């Protein structure tokens, strides 16, 4: 089974090499690794050039932001299954992609797989939060639950059917994507209970109070667009359910 992995990056010289190395260390042999660079002005192009043996396709051009870059990767991906790896994230170990491929191969009725994630300190890699998911039905989305987006892998045929990331929700495009696939279209998903991704703490949506408010408003827009009942209540539950991640 061919697995396509997409990394979108812009001026990611600090951690991109770690990200690429975690892909090259995977035991699964049939990986199509796609890097989409938004015309970086730091050492990112050099790092990409130094890892050409790992990267199958490189797109280097200006874009409209993270999710526009990801969509470009989705358009050229040829794998049976597609997932994302943020440029400052890493696979937890070398067996992650092999376990994902095996799960899809063993159950042809599964359209989507997700797993667990650790937030780590950017430099020390100390674990700051542990995001542990669970097997749920679509109604859990109306109770504030969501899977860890960086652990999400979907069959290409399903993405072709239900569409790419919308650019109408800012940094909440991933939340809209999850709501659309899990709640609106009710794709068949399976939870794999193991650590998939180590994600460095931080992000555009948490950089300032203004960005946090903007992210919250876009979350609300995504909930309304996907017709979830009582969207303000869902937003509140979404925040509350994350508290336990700090105490695991």
GROMACS .gro file of C-alpha atoms in nm:
model
  248
    1UNK     CA    1   0.000   0.000   0.000
    2UNK     CA    2   0.131   0.341  -0.098
    3UNK     CA    3   0.109   0.607   0.173
    4UNK     CA    4   0.144   0.973   0.073
    5UNK     CA    5   0.272   1.207   0.345
    6UNK     CA    6   0.250   1.583   0.291
    7UNK     CA    7   0.460   1.843   0.473
    8UNK     CA    8   0.376   2.210   0.415
    9UNK     CA    9   0.652   2.447   0.524
   10UNK     CA   10   0.743   2.814   0.522
   11UNK     CA   11   1.069   2.932   0.679
   12UNK     CA   12   1.093   2.611   0.879
   13UNK     CA   13   1.471   2.578   0.904
   14UNK     CA   14   1.470   2.511   1.279
   15UNK     CA   15   1.292   2.176   1.276
   16UNK     CA   16   1.238   2.066   0.916
   17UNK     CA   17   1.540   1.833   0.914
   18UNK     CA   18   1.399   1.647   1.217
   19UNK     CA   19   1.064   1.615   1.040
   20UNK     CA   20   1.218   1.475   0.721
   21UNK     CA   21   1.444   1.238   0.914
   22UNK     CA   22   1.144   1.091   1.094
   23UNK     CA   23   0.995   1.010   0.752
   24UNK     CA   24   1.315   0.850   0.624
   25UNK     CA   25   1.333   0.635   0.938
   26UNK     CA   26   0.996   0.467   0.872
   27UNK     CA   27   1.008   0.092   0.813
   28UNK     CA   28   0.719   0.103   0.564
   29UNK     CA   29   0.879   0.097   0.220
   30UNK     CA   30   0.608   0.244  -0.002
   31UNK     CA   31   0.598   0.610   0.105
   32UNK     CA   32   0.545   0.904  -0.128
   33UNK     CA   33   0.678   1.205   0.062
   34UNK     CA   34   0.566   1.545  -0.069
   35UNK     CA   35   0.707   1.875   0.058
   36UNK     CA   36   0.526   2.199  -0.029
   37UNK     CA   37   0.741   2.506   0.038
   38UNK     CA   38   0.583   2.851   0.022
   39UNK     CA   39   0.895   3.019  -0.120
   40UNK     CA   40   1.088   3.019   0.207
   41UNK     CA   41   1.358   3.282   0.251
   42UNK     CA   42   1.563   3.101   0.516
   43UNK     CA   43   1.760   2.774   0.487
   44UNK     CA   44   1.450   2.566   0.417
   45UNK     CA   45   1.526   2.521   0.041
   46UNK     CA   46   1.878   2.401   0.128
   47UNK     CA   47   1.743   2.151   0.381
   48UNK     CA   48   1.499   2.019   0.121
   49UNK     CA   49   1.779   1.985  -0.133
   50UNK     CA   50   1.993   1.795   0.117
   51UNK     CA   51   1.716   1.535   0.167
   52UNK     CA   52   1.617   1.471  -0.194
   53UNK     CA   53   1.659   1.096  -0.150
   54UNK     CA   54   1.365   1.095   0.094
   55UNK     CA   55   1.139   1.339  -0.090
   56UNK     CA   56   0.939   1.220  -0.391
   57UNK     CA   57   0.792   1.556  -0.493
   58UNK     CA   58   0.872   1.918  -0.411
   59UNK     CA   59   0.644   2.214  -0.481
   60UNK     CA   60   0.809   2.550  -0.421
   61UNK     CA   61   0.594   2.854  -0.489
   62UNK     CA   62   0.397   3.126  -0.312
   63UNK     CA   63   0.071   3.016  -0.155
   64UNK     CA   64  -0.224   3.153   0.042
   65UNK     CA   65  -0.116   2.995   0.369
   66UNK     CA   66  -0.084   2.654   0.532
   67UNK     CA   67  -0.404   2.496   0.406
   68UNK     CA   68  -0.362   2.622   0.051
   69UNK     CA   69  -0.017   2.458   0.057
   70UNK     CA   70  -0.165   2.133   0.192
   71UNK     CA   71  -0.429   2.137  -0.081
   72UNK     CA   72  -0.151   2.162  -0.341
   73UNK     CA   73   0.004   1.852  -0.191
   74UNK     CA   74  -0.331   1.669  -0.195
   75UNK     CA   75  -0.372   1.745  -0.564
   76UNK     CA   76  -0.044   1.574  -0.661
   77UNK     CA   77  -0.055   1.288  -0.408
   78UNK     CA   78  -0.092   0.944  -0.568
   79UNK     CA   79  -0.098   0.724  -0.257
   80UNK     CA   80  -0.383   0.494  -0.161
   81UNK     CA   81  -0.384   0.672   0.176
   82UNK     CA   82  -0.284   1.032   0.256
   83UNK     CA   83  -0.169   1.194   0.580
   84UNK     CA   84   0.005   1.512   0.692
   85UNK     CA   85   0.322   1.574   0.891
   86UNK     CA   86   0.372   1.934   1.005
   87UNK     CA   87   0.719   2.071   0.942
   88UNK     CA   88   0.800   2.096   1.314
   89UNK     CA   89   0.648   1.757   1.406
   90UNK     CA   90   0.789   1.405   1.406
   91UNK     CA   91   0.665   1.048   1.396
   92UNK     CA   92   0.686   0.891   1.741
   93UNK     CA   93   0.896   0.601   1.609
   94UNK     CA   94   0.987   0.419   1.288
   95UNK     CA   95   0.689   0.182   1.288
   96UNK     CA   96   0.405   0.437   1.273
   97UNK     CA   97   0.337   0.434   0.898
   98UNK     CA   98   0.369   0.054   0.882
   99UNK     CA   99   0.101   0.018   1.152
  100UNK     CA  100  -0.127   0.262   0.967
  101UNK     CA  101  -0.085   0.074   0.638
  102UNK     CA  102  -0.150  -0.260   0.808
  103UNK     CA  103  -0.471  -0.132   0.967
  104UNK     CA  104  -0.605  -0.011   0.631
  105UNK     CA  105  -0.509  -0.336   0.460
  106UNK     CA  106  -0.680  -0.548   0.723
  107UNK     CA  107  -1.012  -0.361   0.703
  108UNK     CA  108  -1.115  -0.244   0.357
  109UNK     CA  109  -1.429  -0.081   0.502
  110UNK     CA  110  -1.225   0.174   0.697
  111UNK     CA  111  -1.192   0.516   0.531
  112UNK     CA  112  -0.998   0.694   0.804
  113UNK     CA  113  -0.754   0.621   1.086
  114UNK     CA  114  -0.642   0.837   1.378
  115UNK     CA  115  -0.434   0.786   1.692
  116UNK     CA  116  -0.257   0.954   1.982
  117UNK     CA  117  -0.032   1.259   2.001
  118UNK     CA  118   0.211   1.417   2.248
  119UNK     CA  119   0.279   1.790   2.261
  120UNK     CA  120   0.648   1.844   2.333
  121UNK     CA  121   0.868   2.139   2.426
  122UNK     CA  122   1.022   2.282   2.107
  123UNK     CA  123   1.382   2.246   2.224
  124UNK     CA  124   1.399   1.998   2.512
  125UNK     CA  125   1.127   1.767   2.368
  126UNK     CA  126   0.985   1.726   2.716
  127UNK     CA  127   0.624   1.607   2.702
  128UNK     CA  128   0.387   1.892   2.790
  129UNK     CA  129   0.050   1.742   2.696
  130UNK     CA  130  -0.075   1.394   2.608
  131UNK     CA  131  -0.366   1.381   2.363
  132UNK     CA  132  -0.527   1.038   2.392
  133UNK     CA  133  -0.821   0.968   2.162
  134UNK     CA  134  -1.084   0.695   2.164
  135UNK     CA  135  -1.315   0.506   1.932
  136UNK     CA  136  -1.633   0.710   1.889
  137UNK     CA  137  -1.929   0.763   1.662
  138UNK     CA  138  -2.014   1.085   1.479
  139UNK     CA  139  -2.231   1.212   1.767
  140UNK     CA  140  -1.920   1.263   1.982
  141UNK     CA  141  -1.835   1.567   1.768
  142UNK     CA  142  -2.146   1.736   1.909
  143UNK     CA  143  -2.004   1.679   2.259
  144UNK     CA  144  -1.683   1.871   2.184
  145UNK     CA  145  -1.471   1.567   2.097
  146UNK     CA  146  -1.231   1.569   1.804
  147UNK     CA  147  -0.935   1.353   1.699
  148UNK     CA  148  -0.581   1.490   1.693
  149UNK     CA  149  -0.564   1.631   1.340
  150UNK     CA  150  -0.193   1.548   1.281
  151UNK     CA  151  -0.272   1.178   1.335
  152UNK     CA  152  -0.543   1.170   1.068
  153UNK     CA  153  -0.495   0.940   0.764
  154UNK     CA  154  -0.761   0.900   0.495
  155UNK     CA  155  -0.803   0.700   0.179
  156UNK     CA  156  -0.741   0.916  -0.127
  157UNK     CA  157  -1.075   0.806  -0.275
  158UNK     CA  158  -1.256   0.957   0.025
  159UNK     CA  159  -1.070   1.288  -0.003
  160UNK     CA  160  -1.150   1.299  -0.375
  161UNK     CA  161  -1.517   1.246  -0.289
  162UNK     CA  162  -1.554   1.493   0.000
  163UNK     CA  163  -1.302   1.762  -0.089
  164UNK     CA  164  -0.988   1.938   0.032
  165UNK     CA  165  -0.942   2.193   0.310
  166UNK     CA  166  -1.159   2.503   0.287
  167UNK     CA  167  -0.977   2.837   0.292
  168UNK     CA  168  -1.278   3.011   0.451
  169UNK     CA  169  -1.197   2.928   0.815
  170UNK     CA  170  -0.842   3.057   0.873
  171UNK     CA  171  -0.651   2.842   1.122
  172UNK     CA  172  -0.973   2.646   1.194
  173UNK     CA  173  -0.964   2.485   0.849
  174UNK     CA  174  -0.854   2.160   1.013
  175UNK     CA  175  -1.155   2.169   1.247
  176UNK     CA  176  -1.392   2.227   0.956
  177UNK     CA  177  -1.225   1.938   0.772
  178UNK     CA  178  -1.277   1.706   1.070
  179UNK     CA  179  -1.639   1.814   1.122
  180UNK     CA  180  -1.712   1.769   0.753
  181UNK     CA  181  -1.563   1.421   0.734
  182UNK     CA  182  -1.658   1.283   1.077
  183UNK     CA  183  -1.995   1.452   1.139
  184UNK     CA  184  -2.143   1.564   0.807
  185UNK     CA  185  -2.026   1.274   0.587
  186UNK     CA  186  -1.986   1.017   0.867
  187UNK     CA  187  -1.682   0.847   0.715
  188UNK     CA  188  -1.591   0.509   0.865
  189UNK     CA  189  -1.305   0.576   1.107
  190UNK     CA  190  -1.092   0.355   1.329
  191UNK     CA  191  -0.888   0.459   1.632
  192UNK     CA  192  -0.542   0.302   1.668
  193UNK     CA  193  -0.443   0.325   2.038
  194UNK     CA  194  -0.076   0.408   2.010
  195UNK     CA  195   0.140   0.720   1.998
  196UNK     CA  196   0.174   0.841   1.637
  197UNK     CA  197   0.303   1.197   1.649
  198UNK     CA  198   0.524   1.419   1.862
  199UNK     CA  199   0.410   1.776   1.801
  200UNK     CA  200   0.607   2.080   1.912
  201UNK     CA  201   0.399   2.311   2.132
  202UNK     CA  202   0.293   2.635   1.969
  203UNK     CA  203   0.108   2.735   1.654
  204UNK     CA  204  -0.029   3.029   1.458
  205UNK     CA  205  -0.370   3.014   1.629
  206UNK     CA  206  -0.211   3.058   1.975
  207UNK     CA  207   0.037   3.337   1.906
  208UNK     CA  208  -0.170   3.624   2.050
  209UNK     CA  209  -0.504   3.704   2.208
  210UNK     CA  210  -0.627   3.834   1.871
  211UNK     CA  211  -0.531   3.507   1.699
  212UNK     CA  212  -0.704   3.306   1.973
  213UNK     CA  213  -1.025   3.506   1.931
  214UNK     CA  214  -1.006   3.469   1.554
  215UNK     CA  215  -0.959   3.094   1.588
  216UNK     CA  216  -1.258   3.072   1.822
  217UNK     CA  217  -1.480   3.263   1.580
  218UNK     CA  218  -1.369   3.041   1.292
  219UNK     CA  219  -1.441   2.731   1.501
  220UNK     CA  220  -1.793   2.866   1.552
  221UNK     CA  221  -1.832   2.930   1.178
  222UNK     CA  222  -1.723   2.574   1.104
  223UNK     CA  223  -1.973   2.432   1.353
  224UNK     CA  224  -2.257   2.635   1.203
  225UNK     CA  225  -2.157   2.543   0.847
  226UNK     CA  226  -2.162   2.174   0.936
  227UNK     CA  227  -2.498   2.210   1.113
  228UNK     CA  228  -2.397   2.092   1.460
  229UNK     CA  229  -2.664   2.171   1.720
  230UNK     CA  230  -2.588   2.428   1.992
  231UNK     CA  231  -2.249   2.539   1.854
  232UNK     CA  232  -2.158   2.761   2.152
  233UNK     CA  233  -2.217   2.465   2.384
  234UNK     CA  234  -1.996   2.247   2.162
  235UNK     CA  235  -1.720   2.512   2.169
  236UNK     CA  236  -1.730   2.519   2.547
  237UNK     CA  237  -1.708   2.140   2.571
  238UNK     CA  238  -1.425   2.137   2.314
  239UNK     CA  239  -1.217   2.358   2.544
  240UNK     CA  240  -1.308   2.172   2.864
  241UNK     CA  241  -1.222   1.828   2.726
  242UNK     CA  242  -0.864   1.940   2.656
  243UNK     CA  243  -0.787   2.012   3.022
  244UNK     CA  244  -0.724   1.646   3.099
  245UNK     CA  245  -0.439   1.639   2.844
  246UNK     CA  246  -0.224   1.836   3.090
  247UNK     CA  247  -0.269   1.588   3.375
  248UNK     CA  248  -0.219   1.249   3.211
   0.00000   0.00000   0.00000
